[in-house]
Short mmCIF file of C-alpha atoms and ligand atoms in Angstrom, two decimals:
data_model
loop_
_atom_site.label_atom_id
_atom_site.label_comp_id
_atom_site.label_asym_id
_atom_site.label_seq_id
_atom_site.Cartn_x
_atom_site.Cartn_y
_atom_site.Cartn_z
CA MET C 28 -130.33 247.87 31.01
CA LEU C 29 -127.50 250.10 32.34
CA GLU C 30 -127.81 253.62 33.01
CA LEU C 31 -125.13 255.99 34.10
CA LYS C 32 -125.88 259.61 34.98
CA ASN C 33 -123.29 262.03 35.65
CA ILE C 34 -120.65 259.83 37.11
CA SER C 35 -117.57 261.02 38.55
CA LYS C 36 -114.89 259.08 40.17
CA TYR C 37 -111.35 260.53 42.13
CA TYR C 38 -108.42 258.92 43.25
CA THR C 39 -106.00 260.81 46.05
CA LEU C 40 -102.51 260.16 45.13
CA GLY C 41 -100.34 261.60 48.22
CA ASP C 42 -101.73 265.25 48.40
CA ASP C 43 -103.25 265.50 44.95
CA LEU C 44 -106.82 264.61 44.06
CA VAL C 45 -106.97 263.27 40.43
CA LYS C 46 -110.21 262.91 38.47
CA VAL C 47 -110.22 259.59 37.04
CA LEU C 48 -113.81 259.65 35.46
CA ASP C 49 -115.17 263.03 34.80
CA ASP C 50 -119.20 263.79 34.82
CA ILE C 51 -119.79 260.28 32.44
CA SER C 52 -123.44 259.67 31.43
CA PHE C 53 -124.70 256.95 28.97
CA SER C 54 -126.87 253.85 28.84
CA VAL C 55 -126.72 250.54 27.35
CA ASN C 56 -129.84 248.53 26.30
CA LYS C 57 -130.35 244.56 26.31
CA SER C 58 -128.55 242.84 23.38
CA GLU C 59 -126.54 245.96 22.65
CA PHE C 60 -122.90 245.45 21.82
CA VAL C 61 -120.82 248.65 22.85
CA SER C 62 -117.25 249.21 22.74
CA ILE C 63 -115.22 251.74 25.13
CA VAL C 64 -112.23 252.65 23.37
CA GLY C 65 -109.48 255.10 24.99
CA PRO C 66 -105.76 255.44 25.56
CA SER C 67 -103.89 253.96 28.25
CA GLY C 68 -104.82 255.39 31.36
CA SER C 69 -108.08 257.18 30.35
CA GLY C 70 -110.26 255.41 32.95
CA LYS C 71 -111.42 252.13 31.06
CA SER C 72 -110.75 249.51 33.67
CA THR C 73 -112.22 252.13 36.54
CA LEU C 74 -115.35 252.44 34.42
CA MET C 75 -115.58 248.84 33.95
CA ASN C 76 -115.23 247.95 37.61
CA ILE C 77 -118.12 250.25 38.25
CA ILE C 78 -120.38 248.79 35.54
CA GLY C 79 -119.39 245.22 37.27
CA CYS C 80 -120.29 246.48 40.65
CA LEU C 81 -116.35 246.00 41.84
CA ASP C 82 -116.14 249.61 42.64
CA THR C 83 -118.34 252.47 43.57
CA VAL C 84 -118.83 255.87 42.05
CA ASP C 85 -118.00 259.25 44.28
CA TYR C 86 -120.69 261.41 42.14
CA GLY C 87 -123.40 260.57 40.09
CA THR C 88 -125.94 257.90 39.80
CA PHE C 89 -125.41 254.05 38.57
CA ILE C 90 -128.69 252.15 37.93
CA PHE C 91 -128.13 248.27 36.84
CA ASP C 92 -131.34 246.57 35.74
CA GLY C 93 -133.55 248.98 37.86
CA ILE C 94 -131.29 248.85 40.89
CA ASN C 95 -129.89 251.91 41.84
CA ILE C 96 -126.14 250.49 42.99
CA GLU C 97 -125.90 253.60 45.33
CA LYS C 98 -128.71 252.46 47.31
CA ALA C 99 -128.18 248.45 46.84
CA ASN C 100 -127.27 246.23 49.81
CA GLU C 101 -124.44 243.63 49.84
CA VAL C 102 -126.80 240.96 49.14
CA GLN C 103 -128.07 242.57 45.73
CA LEU C 104 -124.48 243.66 44.78
CA ALA C 105 -123.16 240.05 45.25
CA ASN C 106 -126.10 238.78 42.93
CA ILE C 107 -125.17 241.33 40.28
CA ARG C 108 -121.64 240.37 40.45
CA ASN C 109 -122.16 236.62 40.65
CA LYS C 110 -125.10 236.30 38.20
CA LYS C 111 -126.04 239.22 36.05
CA VAL C 112 -122.19 239.97 34.75
CA GLY C 113 -119.64 237.87 33.20
CA PHE C 114 -116.30 239.02 33.14
CA VAL C 115 -113.52 238.69 30.67
CA PHE C 116 -110.18 239.84 31.12
CA GLN C 117 -107.00 240.36 28.95
CA ASN C 118 -104.97 238.01 31.26
CA PHE C 119 -107.83 235.38 31.01
CA ASN C 120 -107.72 234.78 34.83
CA LEU C 121 -108.06 231.23 34.44
CA LEU C 122 -107.13 228.71 37.49
CA TRP C 123 -103.73 227.06 36.46
CA LYS C 124 -104.41 223.60 38.21
CA LEU C 125 -107.71 223.19 36.76
CA THR C 126 -108.54 221.77 33.50
CA ALA C 127 -110.54 223.95 30.66
CA VAL C 128 -113.83 222.23 31.71
CA GLU C 129 -113.23 222.57 35.48
CA ASN C 130 -112.44 226.18 34.86
CA VAL C 131 -115.85 226.70 33.33
CA GLU C 132 -117.42 224.79 35.94
CA VAL C 133 -116.28 227.31 38.89
CA PRO C 134 -118.89 229.77 38.93
CA LEU C 135 -121.58 227.09 38.36
CA PHE C 136 -120.56 225.29 41.59
CA TYR C 137 -120.85 228.41 43.47
CA ARG C 138 -124.39 228.54 42.59
CA GLY C 139 -124.77 225.10 44.14
CA ILE C 140 -125.57 223.64 41.07
CA ALA C 141 -124.94 219.94 41.41
CA ALA C 142 -121.54 218.27 39.79
CA LYS C 143 -123.29 216.29 37.17
CA GLU C 144 -125.11 219.18 35.91
CA CYS C 145 -122.19 221.58 36.28
CA ARG C 146 -120.19 219.11 33.86
CA THR C 147 -122.89 219.09 31.11
CA ILE C 148 -123.42 222.78 31.15
CA ALA C 149 -119.51 223.65 31.11
CA LEU C 150 -118.91 221.15 28.07
CA ASP C 151 -121.97 222.61 26.38
CA TYR C 152 -120.08 226.15 26.58
CA ILE C 153 -116.74 224.58 25.86
CA ASN C 154 -118.25 223.15 22.57
CA ARG C 155 -119.72 226.41 21.90
CA VAL C 156 -116.49 228.61 21.96
CA GLY C 157 -114.96 226.08 19.48
CA LEU C 158 -113.01 224.01 21.84
CA LYS C 159 -114.16 220.31 21.70
CA GLY C 160 -111.24 218.12 22.05
CA ARG C 161 -109.45 220.53 24.50
CA GLU C 162 -111.63 220.28 27.47
CA ASN C 163 -109.16 218.24 29.90
CA HIS C 164 -106.21 220.32 28.73
CA LYS C 165 -104.99 222.87 31.60
CA PRO C 166 -104.19 226.41 30.68
CA ASN C 167 -100.65 226.05 30.01
CA GLU C 168 -101.54 223.18 27.60
CA LEU C 169 -103.67 225.91 25.65
CA SER C 170 -102.78 228.56 23.51
CA GLY C 171 -103.58 232.24 24.39
CA GLY C 172 -106.46 232.22 21.96
CA GLN C 173 -107.71 228.94 23.29
CA GLN C 174 -107.44 230.34 27.07
CA GLN C 175 -109.42 233.23 26.17
CA ARG C 176 -112.04 230.80 24.51
CA VAL C 177 -112.07 229.27 28.10
CA ALA C 178 -112.49 232.54 29.90
CA ILE C 179 -115.26 233.26 27.44
CA ALA C 180 -117.01 230.14 28.20
CA ARG C 181 -116.61 230.65 31.81
CA ALA C 182 -118.38 234.07 31.46
CA LEU C 183 -121.15 232.60 29.59
CA ALA C 184 -121.81 229.38 31.32
CA GLY C 185 -123.33 231.43 34.47
CA ASN C 186 -126.05 232.82 31.79
CA PRO C 187 -125.16 236.58 32.79
CA ASP C 188 -127.12 239.54 31.30
CA ILE C 189 -124.31 241.20 30.34
CA ILE C 190 -120.61 240.25 29.49
CA LEU C 191 -117.80 242.89 30.27
CA ALA C 192 -114.84 242.27 28.65
CA ASP C 193 -111.48 244.38 29.64
CA GLU C 194 -108.84 244.17 26.78
CA PRO C 195 -110.03 240.69 26.02
CA THR C 196 -107.60 240.54 22.82
CA GLY C 197 -104.92 242.44 24.36
CA ALA C 198 -102.46 239.71 25.00
CA LEU C 199 -103.26 238.09 21.85
CA ASP C 200 -101.79 238.20 18.09
CA THR C 201 -103.81 239.91 15.18
CA LYS C 202 -104.93 236.71 13.65
CA THR C 203 -106.03 235.02 17.14
CA SER C 204 -107.59 238.63 18.13
CA LYS C 205 -109.74 238.62 15.08
CA GLU C 206 -110.93 234.98 16.10
CA ILE C 207 -111.98 235.98 19.46
CA ILE C 208 -113.54 238.98 18.08
CA LYS C 209 -115.63 237.07 15.58
CA LEU C 210 -116.66 234.72 18.49
CA ILE C 211 -117.88 237.99 20.52
CA LYS C 212 -119.60 238.98 17.39
CA ASN C 213 -121.54 235.67 17.32
CA LEU C 214 -122.49 236.00 20.88
CA HIS C 215 -123.89 239.26 20.11
CA LYS C 216 -125.89 237.87 17.15
CA GLU C 217 -127.31 235.49 19.76
CA GLY C 218 -128.78 238.38 21.79
CA GLN C 219 -126.19 238.43 24.32
CA THR C 220 -125.49 242.04 25.79
CA ILE C 221 -121.63 243.19 25.47
CA ILE C 222 -119.62 245.85 26.60
CA LEU C 223 -115.99 245.48 24.93
CA ILE C 224 -113.19 247.55 26.33
CA THR C 225 -110.10 248.15 24.24
CA HIS C 226 -107.43 250.67 23.32
CA ASP C 227 -107.68 249.48 19.64
CA ASN C 228 -109.57 251.70 17.49
CA GLU C 229 -109.83 248.75 14.78
CA VAL C 230 -111.12 246.37 17.69
CA ALA C 231 -113.58 248.78 18.80
CA LYS C 232 -115.20 249.23 15.44
CA GLU C 233 -116.44 245.99 15.34
CA ALA C 234 -119.09 246.68 17.66
CA GLU C 235 -122.38 248.33 16.77
CA ARG C 236 -121.94 251.43 18.96
CA VAL C 237 -118.26 253.04 19.98
CA ILE C 238 -117.88 255.10 22.91
CA LYS C 239 -114.76 256.96 23.18
CA ILE C 240 -113.11 258.05 26.56
CA ILE C 241 -110.40 260.31 26.84
CA ASP C 242 -108.79 261.74 30.32
CA GLY C 243 -111.77 260.36 32.04
CA ARG C 244 -114.46 262.15 29.64
CA LEU C 245 -116.62 260.71 27.51
CA TYR C 246 -117.27 261.11 23.56
CA GLU C 247 -119.84 259.31 21.65
N1 ATP V 319 -106.37 252.38 42.97
C1 ATP V 319 -105.65 253.76 42.05
N2 ATP V 319 -105.32 254.71 42.92
C2 ATP V 319 -104.94 255.86 42.26
N3 ATP V 319 -105.12 255.93 40.66
C3 ATP V 319 -105.75 255.10 40.27
C4 ATP V 319 -106.02 253.58 41.06
N4 ATP V 319 -106.37 252.89 39.85
C5 ATP V 319 -106.33 253.47 38.46
N5 ATP V 319 -105.74 254.81 38.95
C6 ATP V 319 -105.69 256.05 38.05
O1 ATP V 319 -106.72 256.21 37.10
C7 ATP V 319 -106.17 256.22 36.02
C8 ATP V 319 -107.27 255.50 34.98
O2 ATP V 319 -106.93 254.10 35.13
P1 ATP V 319 -107.60 252.88 34.35
O3 ATP V 319 -106.97 251.65 34.74
O4 ATP V 319 -108.87 253.14 34.65
O5 ATP V 319 -107.25 253.35 32.79
P2 ATP V 319 -107.37 252.01 31.43
O6 ATP V 319 -107.90 252.99 30.79
O7 ATP V 319 -108.08 250.95 31.80
O8 ATP V 319 -105.84 251.94 30.92
P3 ATP V 319 -105.38 250.69 30.38
O9 ATP V 319 -105.71 251.01 29.15
O10 ATP V 319 -103.70 251.28 30.48
O11 ATP V 319 -105.68 249.53 30.96
C9 ATP V 319 -104.82 255.99 35.66
O12 ATP V 319 -104.48 257.50 35.67
C10 ATP V 319 -104.54 255.20 36.99
O13 ATP V 319 -103.08 255.86 37.16
MG1 MG V 320 -107.21 249.04 31.60
#
């Protein structure tokens, strides 16, 4: 599903050219659960942004579902970002004025799905992540773990080919973190393709395959 070949990415800081990703190659097959683990600043989020087509590479080739991203047009890129990828972030990125179910509905509305159907789909995903009865709560009326469940439901509601989760347990205590990992593992059992990004080796080990990244270099 994903193929990265000899990818490098640079940032310029003043006069210096900083190599953030150094000759990275790996692929991810459909239904795999892969974790990418590395210390702070190692390039994990940069890599995630590339995989999610939010950022571009300087060298190398990235193929997403048969599409060479370098050569893709804006319509193809928008299609991947909006339909093929479900993002989950450390800080949940929920809309604070909306309720749990409304947050899950947002990506569905964007696809032009009728309001009534949006509600039905969103409630189904709210239930699946174990939030039945909390659908009308706003994020500030939910615990951190519950907020992350809403974010996961939102990512799933779009029926993405792949879930990209960047430090999804980073803001959670150990017990809540374990619950979220359990939920992610269950999604994998149902066939969902997942890339989990973390600095925590214990969390990374929960995946079926672990890729290490240190100073922008990959070790598998
Ligand atoms: N827009 C940018 N301009 C310049 N340097 C950047 C930019 N974004 C990231 N970097 C640098 O790239 C390196 C990798 O950053 P990245 O955010 O990918 O790390 P990370 O592994 O996700 O770290 P963390 O675990 O702290 O989230 C860092 O040294 C960072 O300073
Ligand atoms: Mg990061």
